[in-house]
Coordinates of C-alpha atoms in Angstrom, one line a residue:
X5 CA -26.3 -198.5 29.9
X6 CA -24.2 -198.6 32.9
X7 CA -23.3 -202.0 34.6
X8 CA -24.9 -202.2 37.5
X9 CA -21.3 -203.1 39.3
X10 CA -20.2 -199.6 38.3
X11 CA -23.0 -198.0 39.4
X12 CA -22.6 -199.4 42.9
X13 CA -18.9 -198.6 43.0
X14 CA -19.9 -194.9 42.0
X15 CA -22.6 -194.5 44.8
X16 CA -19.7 -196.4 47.8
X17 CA -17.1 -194.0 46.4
X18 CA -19.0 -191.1 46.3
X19 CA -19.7 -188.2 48.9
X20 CA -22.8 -187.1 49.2
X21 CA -22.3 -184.6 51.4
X22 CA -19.8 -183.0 49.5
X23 CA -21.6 -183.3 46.2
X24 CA -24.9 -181.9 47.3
X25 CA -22.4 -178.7 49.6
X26 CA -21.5 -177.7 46.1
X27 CA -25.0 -176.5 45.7
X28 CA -26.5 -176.5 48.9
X29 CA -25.0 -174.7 51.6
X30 CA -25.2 -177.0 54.5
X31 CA -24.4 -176.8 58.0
X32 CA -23.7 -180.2 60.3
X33 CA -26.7 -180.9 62.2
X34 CA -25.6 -183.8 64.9
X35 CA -24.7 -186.9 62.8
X36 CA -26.5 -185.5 59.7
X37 CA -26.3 -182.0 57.5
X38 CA -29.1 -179.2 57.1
X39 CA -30.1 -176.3 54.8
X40 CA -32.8 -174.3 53.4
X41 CA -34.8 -177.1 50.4
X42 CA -33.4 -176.2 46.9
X43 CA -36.1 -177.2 45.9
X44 CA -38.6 -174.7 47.3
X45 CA -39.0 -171.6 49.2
X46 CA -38.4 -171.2 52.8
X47 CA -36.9 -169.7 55.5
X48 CA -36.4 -172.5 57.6
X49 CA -34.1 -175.4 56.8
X50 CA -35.9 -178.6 56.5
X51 CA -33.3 -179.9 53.9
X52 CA -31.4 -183.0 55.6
X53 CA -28.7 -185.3 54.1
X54 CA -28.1 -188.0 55.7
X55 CA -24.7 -189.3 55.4
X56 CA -24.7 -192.5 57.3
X57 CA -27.6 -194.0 54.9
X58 CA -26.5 -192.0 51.7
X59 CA -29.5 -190.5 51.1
X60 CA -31.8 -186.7 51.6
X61 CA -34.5 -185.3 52.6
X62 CA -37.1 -182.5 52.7
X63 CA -39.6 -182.3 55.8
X64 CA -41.2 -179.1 54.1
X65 CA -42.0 -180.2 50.3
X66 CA -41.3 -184.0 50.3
X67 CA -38.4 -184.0 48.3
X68 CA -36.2 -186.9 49.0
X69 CA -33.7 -189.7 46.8
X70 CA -29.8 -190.6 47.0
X71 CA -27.0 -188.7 45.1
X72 CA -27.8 -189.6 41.9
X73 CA -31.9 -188.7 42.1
X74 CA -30.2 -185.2 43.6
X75 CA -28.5 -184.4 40.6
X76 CA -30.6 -185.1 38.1
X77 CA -33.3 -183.4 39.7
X78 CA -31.0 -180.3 40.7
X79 CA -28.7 -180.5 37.5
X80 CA -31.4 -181.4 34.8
X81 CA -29.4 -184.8 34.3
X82 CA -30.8 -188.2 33.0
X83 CA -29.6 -191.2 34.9
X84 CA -26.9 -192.3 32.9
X85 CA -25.4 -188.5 33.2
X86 CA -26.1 -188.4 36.8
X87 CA -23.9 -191.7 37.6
X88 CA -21.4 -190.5 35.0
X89 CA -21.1 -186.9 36.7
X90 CA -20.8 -188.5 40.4
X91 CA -18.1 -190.9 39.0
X92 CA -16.2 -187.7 37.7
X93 CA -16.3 -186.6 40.8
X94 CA -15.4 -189.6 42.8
X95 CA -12.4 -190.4 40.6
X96 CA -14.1 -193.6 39.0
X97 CA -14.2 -194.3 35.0
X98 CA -17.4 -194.8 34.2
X99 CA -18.1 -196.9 31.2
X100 CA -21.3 -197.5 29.0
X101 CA -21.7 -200.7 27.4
X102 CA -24.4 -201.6 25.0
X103 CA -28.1 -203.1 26.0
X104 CA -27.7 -207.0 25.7
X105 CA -29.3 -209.2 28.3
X106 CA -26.7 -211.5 27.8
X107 CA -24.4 -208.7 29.5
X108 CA -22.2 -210.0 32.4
X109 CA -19.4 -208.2 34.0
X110 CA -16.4 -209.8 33.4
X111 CA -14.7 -210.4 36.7
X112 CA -18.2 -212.2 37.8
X113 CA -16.6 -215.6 38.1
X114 CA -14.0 -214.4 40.4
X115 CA -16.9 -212.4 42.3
X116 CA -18.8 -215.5 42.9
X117 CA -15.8 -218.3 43.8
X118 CA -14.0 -215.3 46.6
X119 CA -18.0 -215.5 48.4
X120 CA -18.0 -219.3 47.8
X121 CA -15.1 -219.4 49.7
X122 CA -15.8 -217.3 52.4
X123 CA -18.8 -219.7 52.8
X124 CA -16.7 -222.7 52.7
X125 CA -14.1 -221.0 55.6
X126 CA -16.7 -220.0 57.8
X127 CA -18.5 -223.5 57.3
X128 CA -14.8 -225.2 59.0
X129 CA -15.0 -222.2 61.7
X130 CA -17.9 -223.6 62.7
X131 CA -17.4 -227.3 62.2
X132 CA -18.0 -228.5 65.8
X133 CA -14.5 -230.9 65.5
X134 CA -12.0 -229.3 62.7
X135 CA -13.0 -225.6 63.7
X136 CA -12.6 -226.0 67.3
X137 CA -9.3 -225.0 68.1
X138 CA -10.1 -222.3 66.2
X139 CA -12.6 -221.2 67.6
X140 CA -10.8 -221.5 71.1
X141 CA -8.4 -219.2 69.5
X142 CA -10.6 -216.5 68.4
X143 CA -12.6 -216.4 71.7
X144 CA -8.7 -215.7 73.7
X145 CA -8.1 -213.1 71.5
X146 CA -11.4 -211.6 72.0
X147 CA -13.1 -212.3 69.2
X148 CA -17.1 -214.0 70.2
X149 CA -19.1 -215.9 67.9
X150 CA -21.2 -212.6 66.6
X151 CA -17.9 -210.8 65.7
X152 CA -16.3 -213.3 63.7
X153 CA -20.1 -213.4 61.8
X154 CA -20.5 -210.1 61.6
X155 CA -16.6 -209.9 59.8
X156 CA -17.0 -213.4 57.7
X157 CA -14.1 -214.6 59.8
X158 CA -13.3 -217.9 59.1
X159 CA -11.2 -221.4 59.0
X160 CA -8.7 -222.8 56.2
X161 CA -8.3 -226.5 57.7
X162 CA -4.6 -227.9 57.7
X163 CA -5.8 -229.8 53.9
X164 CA -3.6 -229.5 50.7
X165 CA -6.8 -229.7 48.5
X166 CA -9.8 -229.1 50.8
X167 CA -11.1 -226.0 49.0
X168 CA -10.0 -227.2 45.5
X169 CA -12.2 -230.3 46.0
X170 CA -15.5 -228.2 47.4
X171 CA -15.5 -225.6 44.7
X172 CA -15.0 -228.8 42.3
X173 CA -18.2 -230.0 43.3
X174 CA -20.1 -226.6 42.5
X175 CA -19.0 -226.0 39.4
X176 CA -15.6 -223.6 39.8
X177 CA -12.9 -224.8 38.1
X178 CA -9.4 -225.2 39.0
X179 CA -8.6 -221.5 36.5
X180 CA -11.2 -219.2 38.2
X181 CA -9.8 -220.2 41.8
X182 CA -6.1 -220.1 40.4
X183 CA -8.0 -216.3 38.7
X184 CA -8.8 -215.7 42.0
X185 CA -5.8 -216.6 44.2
X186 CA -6.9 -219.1 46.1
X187 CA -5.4 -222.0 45.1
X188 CA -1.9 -222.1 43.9
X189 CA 0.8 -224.0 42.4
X190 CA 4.9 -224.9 43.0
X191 CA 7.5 -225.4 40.9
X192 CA 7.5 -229.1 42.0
X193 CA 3.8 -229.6 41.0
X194 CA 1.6 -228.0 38.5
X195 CA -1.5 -229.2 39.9
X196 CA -3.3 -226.9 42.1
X197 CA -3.8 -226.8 46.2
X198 CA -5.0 -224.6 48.6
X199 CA -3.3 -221.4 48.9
X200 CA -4.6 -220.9 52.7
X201 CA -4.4 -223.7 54.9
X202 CA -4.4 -224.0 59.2
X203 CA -5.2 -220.4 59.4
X204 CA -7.9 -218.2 60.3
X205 CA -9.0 -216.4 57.7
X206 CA -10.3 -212.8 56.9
X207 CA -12.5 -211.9 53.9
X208 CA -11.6 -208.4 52.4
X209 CA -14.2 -206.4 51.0
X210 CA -14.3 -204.0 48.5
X211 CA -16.1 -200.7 49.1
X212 CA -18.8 -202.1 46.8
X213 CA -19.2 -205.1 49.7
X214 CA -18.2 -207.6 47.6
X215 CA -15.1 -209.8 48.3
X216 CA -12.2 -208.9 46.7
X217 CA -9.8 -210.9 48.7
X218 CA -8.8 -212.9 51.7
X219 CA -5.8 -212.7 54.6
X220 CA -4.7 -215.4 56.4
X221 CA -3.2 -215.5 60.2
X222 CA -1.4 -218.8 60.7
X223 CA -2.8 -220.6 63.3
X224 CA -2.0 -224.1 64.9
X225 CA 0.7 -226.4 63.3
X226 CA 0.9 -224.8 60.2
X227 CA 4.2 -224.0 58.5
X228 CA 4.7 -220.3 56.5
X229 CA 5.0 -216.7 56.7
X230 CA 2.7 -215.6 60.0
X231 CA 0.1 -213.6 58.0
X232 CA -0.5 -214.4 54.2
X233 CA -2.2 -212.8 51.7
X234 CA -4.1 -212.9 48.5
X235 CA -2.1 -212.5 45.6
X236 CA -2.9 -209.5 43.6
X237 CA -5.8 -210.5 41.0
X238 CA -8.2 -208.6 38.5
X239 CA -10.5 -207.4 41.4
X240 CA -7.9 -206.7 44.2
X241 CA -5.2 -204.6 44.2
X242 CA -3.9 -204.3 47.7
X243 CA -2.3 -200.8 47.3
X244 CA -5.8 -199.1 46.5
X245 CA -7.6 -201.1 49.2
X246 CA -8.1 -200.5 52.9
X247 CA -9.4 -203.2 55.7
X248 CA -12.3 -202.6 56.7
X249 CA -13.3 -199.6 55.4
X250 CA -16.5 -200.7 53.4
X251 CA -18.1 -201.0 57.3
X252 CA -16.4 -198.1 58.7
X253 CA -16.4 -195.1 56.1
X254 CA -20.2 -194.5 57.6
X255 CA -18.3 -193.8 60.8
X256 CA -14.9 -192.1 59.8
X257 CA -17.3 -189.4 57.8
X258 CA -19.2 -188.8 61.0
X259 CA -16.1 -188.6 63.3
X260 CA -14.1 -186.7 60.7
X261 CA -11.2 -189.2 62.0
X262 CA -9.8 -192.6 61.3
X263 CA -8.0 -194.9 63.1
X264 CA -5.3 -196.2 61.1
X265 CA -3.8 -200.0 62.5
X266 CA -1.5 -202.7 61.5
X267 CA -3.5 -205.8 61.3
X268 CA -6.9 -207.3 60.6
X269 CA -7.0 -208.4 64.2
X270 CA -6.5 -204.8 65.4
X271 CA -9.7 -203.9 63.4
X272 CA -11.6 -206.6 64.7
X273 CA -11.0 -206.6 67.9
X274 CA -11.7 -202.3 68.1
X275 CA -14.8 -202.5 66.4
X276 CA -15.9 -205.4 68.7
X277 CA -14.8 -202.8 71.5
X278 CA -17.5 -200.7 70.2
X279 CA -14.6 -198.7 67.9
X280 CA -16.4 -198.1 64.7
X281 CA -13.6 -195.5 62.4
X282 CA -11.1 -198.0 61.9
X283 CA -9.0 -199.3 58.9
X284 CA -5.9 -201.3 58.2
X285 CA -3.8 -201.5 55.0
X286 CA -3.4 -204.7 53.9
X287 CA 0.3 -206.2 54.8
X288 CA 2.0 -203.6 52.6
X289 CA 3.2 -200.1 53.9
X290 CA 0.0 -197.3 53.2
X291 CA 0.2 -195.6 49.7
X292 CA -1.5 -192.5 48.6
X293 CA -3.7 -194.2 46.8
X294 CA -5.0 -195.3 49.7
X295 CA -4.4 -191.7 51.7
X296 CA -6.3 -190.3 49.0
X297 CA -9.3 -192.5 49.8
X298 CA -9.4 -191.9 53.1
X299 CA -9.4 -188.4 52.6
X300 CA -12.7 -188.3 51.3
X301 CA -14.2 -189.4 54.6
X302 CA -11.5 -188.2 56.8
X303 CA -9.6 -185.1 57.7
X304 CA -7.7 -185.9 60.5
X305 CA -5.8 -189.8 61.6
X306 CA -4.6 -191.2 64.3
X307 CA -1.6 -193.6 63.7
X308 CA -1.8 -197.0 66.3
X309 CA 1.2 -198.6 65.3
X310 CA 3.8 -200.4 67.3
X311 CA 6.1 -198.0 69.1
X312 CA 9.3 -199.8 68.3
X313 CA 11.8 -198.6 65.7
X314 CA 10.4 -200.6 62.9
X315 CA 7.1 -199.1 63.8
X316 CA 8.0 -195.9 64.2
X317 CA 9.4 -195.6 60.4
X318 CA 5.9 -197.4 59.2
X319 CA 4.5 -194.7 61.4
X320 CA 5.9 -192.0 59.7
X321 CA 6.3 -193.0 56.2
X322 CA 2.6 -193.5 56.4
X323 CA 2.0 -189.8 57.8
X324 CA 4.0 -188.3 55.4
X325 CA 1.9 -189.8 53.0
X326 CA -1.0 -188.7 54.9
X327 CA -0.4 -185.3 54.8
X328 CA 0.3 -185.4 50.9
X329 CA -3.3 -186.4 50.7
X330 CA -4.3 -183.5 52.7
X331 CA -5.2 -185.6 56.3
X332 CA -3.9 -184.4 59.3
X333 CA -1.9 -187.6 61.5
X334 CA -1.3 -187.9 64.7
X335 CA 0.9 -190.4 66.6
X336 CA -0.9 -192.4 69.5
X337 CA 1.7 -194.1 71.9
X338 CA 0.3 -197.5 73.6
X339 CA 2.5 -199.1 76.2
X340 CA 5.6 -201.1 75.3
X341 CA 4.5 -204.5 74.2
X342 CA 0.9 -203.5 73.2
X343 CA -1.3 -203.3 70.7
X344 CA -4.5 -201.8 69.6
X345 CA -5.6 -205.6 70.5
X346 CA -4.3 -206.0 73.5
X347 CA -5.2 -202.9 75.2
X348 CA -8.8 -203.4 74.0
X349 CA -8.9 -206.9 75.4
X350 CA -6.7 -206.1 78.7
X351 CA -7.6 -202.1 79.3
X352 CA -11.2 -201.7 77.2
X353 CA -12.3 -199.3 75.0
X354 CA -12.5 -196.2 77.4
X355 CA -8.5 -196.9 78.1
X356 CA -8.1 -196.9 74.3
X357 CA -9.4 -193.5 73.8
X358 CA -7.4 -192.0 76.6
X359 CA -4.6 -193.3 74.5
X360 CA -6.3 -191.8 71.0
X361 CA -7.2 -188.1 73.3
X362 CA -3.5 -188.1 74.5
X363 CA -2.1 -188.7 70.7
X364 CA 1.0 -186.3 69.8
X365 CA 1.0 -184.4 66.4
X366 CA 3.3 -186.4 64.1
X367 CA 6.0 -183.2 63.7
X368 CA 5.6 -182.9 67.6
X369 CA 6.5 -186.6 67.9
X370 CA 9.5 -185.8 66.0
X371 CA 11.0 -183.5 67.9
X372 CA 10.2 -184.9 70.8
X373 CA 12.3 -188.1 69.7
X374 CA 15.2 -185.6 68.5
X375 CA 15.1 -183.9 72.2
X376 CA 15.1 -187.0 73.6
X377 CA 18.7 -188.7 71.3
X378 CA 20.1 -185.1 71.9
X379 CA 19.8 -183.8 68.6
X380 CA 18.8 -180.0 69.5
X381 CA 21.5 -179.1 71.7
X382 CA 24.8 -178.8 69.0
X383 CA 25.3 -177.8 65.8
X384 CA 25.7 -181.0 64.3
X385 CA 22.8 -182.0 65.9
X386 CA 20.6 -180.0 64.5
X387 CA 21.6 -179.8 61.2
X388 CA 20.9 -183.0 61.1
X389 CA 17.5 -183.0 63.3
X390 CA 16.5 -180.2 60.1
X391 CA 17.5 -183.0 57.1
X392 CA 15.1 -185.6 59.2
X393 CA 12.2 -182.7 59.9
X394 CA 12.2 -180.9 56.1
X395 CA 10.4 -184.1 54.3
X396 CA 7.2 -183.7 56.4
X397 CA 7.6 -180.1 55.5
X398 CA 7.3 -180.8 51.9
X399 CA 4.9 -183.5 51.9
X400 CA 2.3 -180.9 53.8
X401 CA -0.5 -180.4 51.3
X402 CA -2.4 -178.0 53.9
X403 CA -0.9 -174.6 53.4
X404 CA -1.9 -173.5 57.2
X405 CA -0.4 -176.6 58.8
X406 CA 2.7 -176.1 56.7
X407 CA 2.8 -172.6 58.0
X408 CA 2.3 -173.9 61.4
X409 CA 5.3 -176.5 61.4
X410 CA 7.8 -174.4 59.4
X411 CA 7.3 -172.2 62.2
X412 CA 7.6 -174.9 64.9
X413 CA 10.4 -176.4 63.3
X414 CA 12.2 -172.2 63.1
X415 CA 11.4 -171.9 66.9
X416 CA 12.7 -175.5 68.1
X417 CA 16.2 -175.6 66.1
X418 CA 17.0 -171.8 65.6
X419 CA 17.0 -172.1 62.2
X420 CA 15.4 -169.1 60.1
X421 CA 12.1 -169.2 59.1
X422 CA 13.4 -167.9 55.4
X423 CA 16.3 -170.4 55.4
X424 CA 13.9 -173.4 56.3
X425 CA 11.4 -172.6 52.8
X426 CA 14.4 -172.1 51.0
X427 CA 15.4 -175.7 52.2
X428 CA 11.8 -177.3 51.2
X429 CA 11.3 -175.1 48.0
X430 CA 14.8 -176.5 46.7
X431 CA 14.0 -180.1 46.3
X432 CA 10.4 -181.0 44.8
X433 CA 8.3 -183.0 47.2
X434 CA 9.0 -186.7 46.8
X435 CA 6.3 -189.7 45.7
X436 CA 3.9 -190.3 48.2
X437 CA 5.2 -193.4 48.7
X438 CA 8.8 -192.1 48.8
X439 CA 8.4 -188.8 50.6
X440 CA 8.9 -190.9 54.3
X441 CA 12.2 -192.0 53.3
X442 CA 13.2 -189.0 51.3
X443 CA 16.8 -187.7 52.5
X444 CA 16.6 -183.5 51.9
X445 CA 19.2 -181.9 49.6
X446 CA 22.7 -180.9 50.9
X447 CA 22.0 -176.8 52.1
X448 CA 24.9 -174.6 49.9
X449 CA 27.8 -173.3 51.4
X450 CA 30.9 -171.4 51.5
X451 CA 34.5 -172.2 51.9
X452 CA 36.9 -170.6 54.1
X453 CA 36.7 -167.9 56.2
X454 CA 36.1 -170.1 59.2
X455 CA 32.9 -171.3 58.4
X456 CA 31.6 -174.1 60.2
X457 CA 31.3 -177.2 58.3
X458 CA 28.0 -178.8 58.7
X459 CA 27.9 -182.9 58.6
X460 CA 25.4 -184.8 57.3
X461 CA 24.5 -188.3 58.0
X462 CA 23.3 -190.4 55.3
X463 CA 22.0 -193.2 55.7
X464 CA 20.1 -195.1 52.3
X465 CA 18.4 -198.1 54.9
X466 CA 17.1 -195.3 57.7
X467 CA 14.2 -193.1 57.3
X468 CA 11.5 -193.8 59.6
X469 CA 11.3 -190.0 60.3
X470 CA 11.0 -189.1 57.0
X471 CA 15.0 -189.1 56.0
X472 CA 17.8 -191.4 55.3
X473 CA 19.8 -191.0 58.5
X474 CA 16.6 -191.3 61.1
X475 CA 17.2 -195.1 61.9
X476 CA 19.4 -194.8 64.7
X477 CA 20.7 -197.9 67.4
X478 CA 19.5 -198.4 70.4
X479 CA 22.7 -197.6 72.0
X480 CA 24.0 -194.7 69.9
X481 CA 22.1 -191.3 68.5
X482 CA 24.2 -192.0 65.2
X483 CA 23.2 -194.2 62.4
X484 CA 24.7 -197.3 61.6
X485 CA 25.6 -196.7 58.6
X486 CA 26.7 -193.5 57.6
X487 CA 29.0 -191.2 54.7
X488 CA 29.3 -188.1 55.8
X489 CA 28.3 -184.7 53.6
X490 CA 29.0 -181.0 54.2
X491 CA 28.0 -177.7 53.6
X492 CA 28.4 -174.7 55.2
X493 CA 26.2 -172.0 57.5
X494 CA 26.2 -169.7 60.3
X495 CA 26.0 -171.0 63.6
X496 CA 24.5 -169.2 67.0
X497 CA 24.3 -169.8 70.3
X498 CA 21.6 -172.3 71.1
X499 CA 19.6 -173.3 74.4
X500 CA 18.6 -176.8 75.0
X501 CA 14.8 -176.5 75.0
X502 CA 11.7 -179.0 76.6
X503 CA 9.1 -179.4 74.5
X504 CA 5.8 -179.1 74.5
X505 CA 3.9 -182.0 73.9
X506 CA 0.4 -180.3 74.1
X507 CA -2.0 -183.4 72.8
X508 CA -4.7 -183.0 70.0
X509 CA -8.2 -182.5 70.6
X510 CA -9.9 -184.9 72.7
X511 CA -11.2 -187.8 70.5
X512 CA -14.7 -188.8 71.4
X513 CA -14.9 -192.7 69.7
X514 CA -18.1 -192.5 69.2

């Protein structure tokens, strides 16, 4: 038999709209997909799948079940087969284990103390005296009484030993919460206390809806790091996990689109704004892990981080890792100061999506940055402008869109179109993780003969264009820190260009 955990995480995981496309041709029909039954003959399509609710149906013979009745009907399968042939396809190991009623999964304990405490957090939220200021708190930022149910939000209390005690008296002992990273110890003290105290806190959810984990935002008179997290444990590792995507994947499959954010308040606060396709990773930079998760809801992201320098490299690490996972990213640019928060709260939703509609592909970004620190208009500059452009070349899984931007990249710096795959076939494509800050290989050259010598700035702490050198000061278009490389090339006349900053597609938010 199957455990029943794995056959839950099969069924969240999987796709059923790709699964059943692989023998059904079907076409979108509004929020849902259509074809002719496969199960009978017609000639009109009364076959609908149903993504939002993970299930299909037949209005012409009856037919109707979830992915795994669909394949054993469609594939001859027994049940066992069906789950194991959806897992293949989802990427999860399935595993069989033997018929005992004594069966229990294993990470059950951890399971049960994670939605204990969530219990016992929102119980202090909504204590009327030790959850008040909290509560006060939330409401400024936004965040009403239904939200903060509807998310689990709740309250660690400024107590050493406040959870400790409560699970104590339900029977979870000190190991399964120390299991579970929620209590801790110091190298002063073995015994235990509360890893989360005076801050509000934020359940994470696996994809199977169970929680997995917890993030903390510090709140009151608390001392500590601003936001902390749970540690990595047996059920949560943070780089294969996404904020909020358990509620939203629904919504990102229908829009095709995610909205990628920083923080759990971000999410929050957009989906109380009636912005449903929305996911944050969880306090660590995205990996492709993660990219490759989203892209089996997801074809297309917009990025809404800050627009500072620091978030500008998150911005495009993370889209270079984006397009390695096949996802298209765009950048969206809020006003200086904001947040997805803020503008929700201060400009509403239909202010956010002029933002989203008005978002800049990520190579177009780019370049507009490069036209902006003078980087097209000399030689120099653009040999250097080419380093900081050719890692989002290589991390482009689509094979049109790389076409596209090699030929954008050609057209804005002069550079041949044959020189520039040269450039990206010479160097394998990077690490997902890696390909962001990946510095391209030095171009060859020749000596003598009056041959320009290119120079190259290299940078190891820069890269939040996707290269070494791209961190530059505010008050100088050259890196901080820099060693200078050469190599050699023709040069030709060039004309300082405006670019086009044509946005994507309007993005609906619905």
């Amino acid at each position: 038999m199957i455990p029943d955990d794995q056959v839950e995480e099969v069924r969240a995981r999987s796709d059923i709209v790709a699964v059943i496309g692989e023998h059904v041709p079907l076409k979108r029909a509004g929020k849902d997909y259509r074809a002719l039954c496969p199960f009978h003959e017609e000639k009109t399509p009364s076959f609908y799948v149903v993504p939002a609710k993970g299930f299909y149906k037949c209005f012409g013979c009856g037919e109707s079940g979830d992915l795994f009745s669909f394949v054993m009907k469609r594939m001859g399968l027994d049940f066992t087969e069906a789950v194991k042939y959806a897992g293949r396809k989802a990427g999860v190991a399935v595993r069989e284990v033997k018929r005992r009623p004594e069966y229990q999964d294993p990470n059950r304990p951890l399971y049960e103390a994670n939605a204990f405490a969530r219990e016992y957090y929102r119980e202090q939220l909504g204590d009327e005296e030790a959850g008040r200021l909290a509560r006060d708190y939330l409401r400024d930022r936004g965040i009403d009484a239904e939200t903060a149910e509807r998310f689990g939000i709740g309250f660690a209390p400024d107590e050493w030993r406040g959870l400790r005690t409560a699970a104590a008296r339900h029977g979870i002992d000190d190991a399964i919460l120390l299991d579970a990273g929620l209590v801790t110890t110091s190298e002063r003290s073995e015994e235990p206390y509360d890893r989360f105290r005076s801050r509000i806190v934020f359940p994470i959810e696996g994809l199977t809806g169970k929680v997995i984990a917890f993030g903390g935002r510090l709140f009151g008179q608390g001392k500590g790091a601003k936001y902390l997290n749970s540690p990595e444990t047996p059920v949560y590792h943070k780089g294969e996990e996404l904020y909020g995507l358990n509620r939203a994947r629904h919504e990102i499959r229908k829009e095709g689109a995610v909205l990628l954010v920083e923080g759990y308040t971000d999410v929050v606060s957009l989906v109380a704004h009636e912005v449903a396709n929305v996911v944050a990773s969880l306090g660590t930079a995205l990996t492709s892990v993660q990219a490759r998760l989203l892209a089996r809801f997801a074809s297309r992201a917009f990025l809404l981080y800050d627009s500072d320098m620091a978030g500008l490299r998150a911005t495009f690490r993370a889209a270079d890792i984006l397009l390695g996972a096949g996802i298209h990213p765009s950048v969206v640019t809020l006003p200086p100061g904001e947040d997805p928060d803020s503008v929700a709260r201060h400009e509403g939703r239909e202010a956010l999506l002029r933002y989203v509609s008005d978002a800049v592909d990520v190579l177009d970004r780019k370049l507009q940055i490069l036209a902006t620190r003078d980087r097209l208009s000399s030689i120099d500059g653009i040999r250097d402008a080419v380093d900081r452009l050719l890692p989002t070349l290589r991390a482009t899984r689509d094979p049109a869109l790389r076409d596209i931007y090699i030929s954008r990249v050609a057209a804005e710096t002069g550079v041949r179109r044959e020189t520039l795959e040269e450039e990206i076939a010479r160097a394998p494509a990077a690490s997902a993780e890696g390909a962001g800050m990946a510095a391209a290989p030095k171009p060859p050259g020749r000596r003598g003969g009056g041959a320009h010598r290119w120079r190259r700035l290299r940078s190891p702490g820069c890269g939040g264009c996707g290269s070494r050198s791209w961190a530059l000061s505010a008050s100088s278009s050259r890196c901080s820190s820099t060693t200078a490389g050469s190599s050699t090339a023709r040069a030709r006349p060039w004309a300082r260009r405006t670019l086009s900053t044509r946005p994507t597609a309007p993005y609906s938010g619905r």
